[in-house]
Structure formats: structure tokens, C-alpha cells
C-alpha atoms as a PDB file:
ATOM      1  CA  MET A   1      -3.574 -37.627  91.355  1.00  0.00           C
ATOM      2  CA  ASP A   2      -4.533 -35.147  89.030  1.00  0.00           C
ATOM      3  CA  PRO A   3      -4.599 -37.014  85.546  1.00  0.00           C
ATOM      4  CA  LYS A   4      -3.253 -33.622  83.705  1.00  0.00           C
ATOM      5  CA  SER A   5      -0.036 -33.877  85.814  1.00  0.00           C
ATOM      6  CA  ASN A   6       1.049 -37.199  84.731  1.00  0.00           C
ATOM      7  CA  LEU A   7       1.058 -36.493  81.047  1.00  0.00           C
ATOM      8  CA  ASN A   8       4.405 -37.615  79.326  1.00  0.00           C
ATOM      9  CA  PHE A   9       4.185 -36.904  75.870  1.00  0.00           C
ATOM     10  CA  PRO A  10       7.299 -36.791  73.481  1.00  0.00           C
ATOM     11  CA  ALA A  11       8.523 -33.219  72.537  1.00  0.00           C
ATOM     12  CA  GLU A  12       7.710 -33.913  69.014  1.00  0.00           C
ATOM     13  CA  LEU A  13       4.040 -34.437  69.735  1.00  0.00           C
ATOM     14  CA  LEU A  14       3.740 -31.184  71.864  1.00  0.00           C
ATOM     15  CA  ASP A  15       5.406 -29.505  68.882  1.00  0.00           C
ATOM     16  CA  LYS A  16       2.887 -30.769  66.595  1.00  0.00           C
ATOM     17  CA  VAL A  17      -0.150 -29.678  68.980  1.00  0.00           C
ATOM     18  CA  VAL A  18       1.494 -26.146  68.940  1.00  0.00           C
ATOM     19  CA  ASP A  19       1.854 -26.278  65.433  1.00  0.00           C
ATOM     20  CA  ALA A  20      -1.643 -27.290  64.878  1.00  0.00           C
ATOM     21  CA  HIS A  21      -3.203 -24.693  67.343  1.00  0.00           C
ATOM     22  CA  PRO A  22      -4.844 -21.762  65.644  1.00  0.00           C
ATOM     23  CA  ASP A  23      -4.473 -19.535  68.459  1.00  0.00           C
ATOM     24  CA  ILE A  24      -1.691 -17.200  69.265  1.00  0.00           C
ATOM     25  CA  LEU A  25       0.563 -18.257  72.191  1.00  0.00           C
ATOM     26  CA  PHE A  26       3.019 -15.969  74.213  1.00  0.00           C
ATOM     27  CA  THR A  27       5.098 -16.723  77.215  1.00  0.00           C
ATOM     28  CA  LEU A  28       5.558 -14.284  79.961  1.00  0.00           C
ATOM     29  CA  ASP A  29       7.958 -14.048  82.811  1.00  0.00           C
ATOM     30  CA  PRO A  30       6.787 -13.265  86.260  1.00  0.00           C
ATOM     31  CA  GLU A  31       6.968  -9.623  85.524  1.00  0.00           C
ATOM     32  CA  SER A  32       4.678 -10.046  82.488  1.00  0.00           C
ATOM     33  CA  VAL A  33       7.608  -9.585  79.971  1.00  0.00           C
ATOM     34  CA  ILE A  34       7.034 -11.305  76.733  1.00  0.00           C
ATOM     35  CA  THR A  35       9.615 -13.964  76.455  1.00  0.00           C
ATOM     36  CA  GLY A  36       8.399 -15.833  73.385  1.00  0.00           C
ATOM     37  CA  PHE A  37       5.567 -16.564  71.100  1.00  0.00           C
ATOM     38  CA  HIS A  38       4.030 -19.025  68.524  1.00  0.00           C
ATOM     39  CA  ALA A  39       1.775 -17.834  65.779  1.00  0.00           C
ATOM     40  CA  ARG A  40       0.844 -19.979  62.722  1.00  0.00           C
ATOM     41  CA  ASP A  41       0.108 -16.842  60.673  1.00  0.00           C
ATOM     42  CA  THR A  42       2.532 -13.836  61.827  1.00  0.00           C
ATOM     43  CA  GLU A  43       0.211 -11.608  59.783  1.00  0.00           C
ATOM     44  CA  LYS A  44      -2.533 -12.208  62.703  1.00  0.00           C
ATOM     45  CA  LEU A  45       0.003 -10.442  65.292  1.00  0.00           C
ATOM     46  CA  LEU A  46      -1.272  -6.968  66.178  1.00  0.00           C
ATOM     47  CA  ILE A  47       2.346  -5.588  66.046  1.00  0.00           C
ATOM     48  CA  PRO A  48       5.758  -7.330  64.871  1.00  0.00           C
ATOM     49  CA  PRO A  49       7.692  -9.664  67.217  1.00  0.00           C
ATOM     50  CA  ASP A  50      10.556  -6.983  67.338  1.00  0.00           C
ATOM     51  CA  PHE A  51       8.283  -4.518  69.057  1.00  0.00           C
ATOM     52  CA  PHE A  52       6.867  -6.787  71.751  1.00  0.00           C
ATOM     53  CA  LEU A  53       9.550  -9.589  72.600  1.00  0.00           C
ATOM     54  CA  GLY A  54      11.330  -8.527  75.659  1.00  0.00           C
ATOM     55  CA  LYS A  55       8.750  -5.864  76.552  1.00  0.00           C
ATOM     56  CA  PRO A  56       6.203  -5.991  79.393  1.00  0.00           C
ATOM     57  CA  ILE A  57       2.799  -6.884  77.730  1.00  0.00           C
ATOM     58  CA  THR A  58       1.290  -3.687  79.312  1.00  0.00           C
ATOM     59  CA  ASP A  59       3.740  -1.521  76.929  1.00  0.00           C
ATOM     60  CA  THR A  60       2.537  -3.753  74.044  1.00  0.00           C
ATOM     61  CA  ILE A  61      -1.092  -3.708  74.187  1.00  0.00           C
ATOM     62  CA  PRO A  62      -3.647  -0.955  73.376  1.00  0.00           C
ATOM     63  CA  SER A  63      -4.614   1.104  76.391  1.00  0.00           C
ATOM     64  CA  GLU A  64      -8.138   0.170  76.611  1.00  0.00           C
ATOM     65  CA  LEU A  65      -6.855  -3.367  77.366  1.00  0.00           C
ATOM     66  CA  LEU A  66      -4.776  -2.536  80.400  1.00  0.00           C
ATOM     67  CA  ASN A  67      -7.571  -2.751  82.836  1.00  0.00           C
ATOM     68  CA  ILE A  68      -8.457  -6.473  81.492  1.00  0.00           C
ATOM     69  CA  VAL A  69      -5.092  -7.693  80.654  1.00  0.00           C
ATOM     70  CA  GLN A  70      -3.025  -6.729  83.740  1.00  0.00           C
ATOM     71  CA  PRO A  71      -5.635  -7.857  86.457  1.00  0.00           C
ATOM     72  CA  ALA A  72      -5.921 -11.378  84.595  1.00  0.00           C
ATOM     73  CA  PHE A  73      -2.091 -11.922  84.490  1.00  0.00           C
ATOM     74  CA  ASN A  74      -2.000 -11.197  88.149  1.00  0.00           C
ATOM     75  CA  LYS A  75      -5.006 -13.476  89.139  1.00  0.00           C
ATOM     76  CA  ALA A  76      -3.457 -16.267  87.305  1.00  0.00           C
ATOM     77  CA  MET A  77       0.267 -15.640  88.888  1.00  0.00           C
ATOM     78  CA  GLU A  78      -1.314 -15.224  92.265  1.00  0.00           C
ATOM     79  CA  THR A  79      -4.057 -18.168  92.360  1.00  0.00           C
ATOM     80  CA  GLY A  80      -2.492 -20.586  89.821  1.00  0.00           C
ATOM     81  CA  GLU A  81      -5.997 -20.627  88.186  1.00  0.00           C
ATOM     82  CA  THR A  82      -6.675 -19.902  84.480  1.00  0.00           C
ATOM     83  CA  ALA A  83      -7.750 -16.431  84.019  1.00  0.00           C
ATOM     84  CA  ILE A  84     -10.199 -16.251  81.085  1.00  0.00           C
ATOM     85  CA  PHE A  85     -11.230 -12.847  79.705  1.00  0.00           C
ATOM     86  CA  SER A  86     -12.768 -11.494  76.382  1.00  0.00           C
ATOM     87  CA  TYR A  87     -12.375  -8.070  74.604  1.00  0.00           C
ATOM     88  CA  PRO A  88     -13.244  -6.412  71.511  1.00  0.00           C
ATOM     89  CA  LEU A  89     -10.365  -4.912  69.366  1.00  0.00           C
ATOM     90  CA  THR A  90     -10.728  -2.647  66.298  1.00  0.00           C
ATOM     91  CA  ILE A  91      -7.843  -3.783  63.821  1.00  0.00           C
ATOM     92  CA  GLY A  92      -7.720  -1.331  60.998  1.00  0.00           C
ATOM     93  CA  SER A  93     -11.399  -0.309  60.456  1.00  0.00           C
ATOM     94  CA  ARG A  94     -12.720  -4.053  61.407  1.00  0.00           C
ATOM     95  CA  GLN A  95     -14.130  -4.720  64.957  1.00  0.00           C
ATOM     96  CA  SER A  96     -12.949  -8.165  66.221  1.00  0.00           C
ATOM     97  CA  PHE A  97     -13.204  -9.887  69.290  1.00  0.00           C
ATOM     98  CA  PHE A  98     -10.677 -12.017  71.243  1.00  0.00           C
ATOM     99  CA  GLU A  99     -10.768 -14.509  74.110  1.00  0.00           C
ATOM    100  CA  GLY A 100      -7.668 -14.345  76.104  1.00  0.00           C
ATOM    101  CA  ARG A 101      -6.445 -16.980  78.818  1.00  0.00           C
ATOM    102  CA  PHE A 102      -3.832 -16.428  81.266  1.00  0.00           C
ATOM    103  CA  CYS A 103      -2.239 -19.961  82.679  1.00  0.00           C
ATOM    104  CA  ALA A 104       0.494 -19.694  85.244  1.00  0.00           C
ATOM    105  CA  PHE A 105       3.202 -22.238  85.101  1.00  0.00           C
ATOM    106  CA  ASN A 106       3.158 -24.577  88.253  1.00  0.00           C
ATOM    107  CA  ASP A 107       6.680 -22.902  89.702  1.00  0.00           C
ATOM    108  CA  LYS A 108       5.283 -19.342  89.102  1.00  0.00           C
ATOM    109  CA  SER A 109       8.252 -18.701  86.760  1.00  0.00           C
ATOM    110  CA  GLY A 110       5.814 -17.003  84.300  1.00  0.00           C
ATOM    111  CA  ALA A 111       2.768 -17.843  82.341  1.00  0.00           C
ATOM    112  CA  LEU A 112       1.287 -18.894  78.905  1.00  0.00           C
ATOM    113  CA  PHE A 113      -1.123 -16.327  77.325  1.00  0.00           C
ATOM    114  CA  LEU A 114      -3.382 -17.877  74.737  1.00  0.00           C
ATOM    115  CA  VAL A 115      -4.999 -15.377  72.312  1.00  0.00           C
ATOM    116  CA  ARG A 116      -7.953 -16.782  70.128  1.00  0.00           C
ATOM    117  CA  ASP A 117     -10.031 -14.904  67.741  1.00  0.00           C
ATOM    118  CA  ILE A 118     -13.718 -15.282  68.790  1.00  0.00           C
ATOM    119  CA  SER A 119     -15.186 -12.849  66.125  1.00  0.00           C
ATOM    120  CA  SER A 120     -17.054 -15.191  64.008  1.00  0.00           C
ATOM    121  CA  GLN A 121     -18.563 -16.800  67.399  1.00  0.00           C
ATOM    122  CA  MET A 122     -19.684 -13.485  68.428  1.00  0.00           C
ATOM    123  CA  VAL A 123     -21.400 -12.651  65.077  1.00  0.00           C
ATOM    124  CA  THR A 124     -23.219 -16.202  65.141  1.00  0.00           C
ATOM    125  CA  GLU A 125     -24.256 -15.322  68.707  1.00  0.00           C
ATOM    126  CA  GLU A 126     -25.679 -11.966  67.852  1.00  0.00           C
ATOM    127  CA  LYS A 127     -27.524 -13.860  64.989  1.00  0.00           C
ATOM    128  CA  LEU A 128     -28.956 -16.278  67.265  1.00  0.00           C
ATOM    129  CA  LYS A 129     -30.272 -13.561  69.674  1.00  0.00           C
ATOM    130  CA  SER A 130     -31.744 -11.543  66.704  1.00  0.00           C
ATOM    131  CA  LEU A 131     -33.688 -14.840  65.460  1.00  0.00           C
ATOM    132  CA  SER A 132     -34.699 -15.657  68.915  1.00  0.00           C
ATOM    133  CA  LYS A 133     -36.219 -12.070  69.394  1.00  0.00           C
ATOM    134  CA  LEU A 134     -38.146 -12.668  66.105  1.00  0.00           C
ATOM    135  CA  HIS A 135     -39.386 -16.150  67.085  1.00  0.00           C
ATOM    136  CA  GLN A 136     -40.606 -14.370  70.377  1.00  0.00           C
ATOM    137  CA  LEU A 137     -42.304 -11.703  68.302  1.00  0.00           C
ATOM    138  CA  ILE A 138     -43.880 -13.931  65.986  1.00  0.00           C
ATOM    139  CA  VAL A 139     -45.121 -16.011  68.829  1.00  0.00           C
ATOM    140  CA  GLU A 140     -46.721 -13.245  70.773  1.00  0.00           C
ATOM    141  CA  PHE A 141     -48.243 -11.888  67.457  1.00  0.00           C
ATOM    142  CA  SER A 142     -49.635 -15.208  66.512  1.00  0.00           C
ATOM    143  CA  SER A 143     -51.350 -15.856  70.184  1.00  0.00           C
ATOM    144  CA  ARG A 144     -53.077 -12.238  69.535  1.00  0.00           C
ATOM    145  CA  LEU A 145     -54.220 -13.340  66.367  1.00  0.00           C
ATOM    146  CA  VAL A 146     -55.799 -16.442  67.824  1.00  0.00           C
ATOM    147  CA  GLN A 147     -57.583 -14.593  70.531  1.00  0.00           C
END
């Protein structure tokens, strides 16, 4: 038996987990219509709820994301596996990075879509890459000096 399928949490506990979660959560029906959402900070939403609730996700996201989001939703719905993807998005004048996850409900009645801001993680990764390159150059230069 899959241990994840045997969880029996009280509703209040699940509510607290969702409230504590920093990600933005959306629920979608099988046709990818957004039926609900949860965001601790609604300022983080790209558009106000009135503009996305009851509409297909493809009508509410920037066009450059269509080739990423729709296939991920379809994969989750068809296979039941979590579809994970990341994408850049310019908000105002700031470049941000996000991770998206589609998880189909077991009965295929829709999916959960989690959106996580990974901008700080991406900045850290870029700094680590730069430091690694610098370290490599120092090692190479040092070995030339020793020869």
C-alpha cells in the first residue's frame, strides 16, 4: 500500500498546511478551467482573481508560456504523474523565475497547479556557477605559475 494514500488528516490541519504554504495554488477542472486558488499574498498574483477564475488557464497566462504550461497540464492529466517545469517571467521591469507543478487528482476530476517563486534560488545558482568558474581559473593560473 502506498503510504501517501493512507493519510487521514483532520480538515483543520490541511487548512493550516495550505495557509502556511508560500506557493500559489490553483485548482483546475479537466478542461484546464481555473476553479479556485489560494495565495497567502494576493499581491503575488500576476492578474486579479476576477480575470482568471472560471477561465481556461491558457486564456490567462502570457502567450510565451503556452508551449510550456498546456503540455505539462496534459501530461499530468493523462499519466497521473506530477509534471514539473520552470520558466522565466518578466513582471514589470523585473525578471523572475518560477517553478510550476501540475498534480492530477486521482479521479481525474481536475488538477492542482502549484506555482513557486524560485528567483532567489536561480540567483544563488548563477553566483555559484560564477564562483566555480573563478575557482577553476585560479587553479589553472596557479598551476601555470608553479610550472
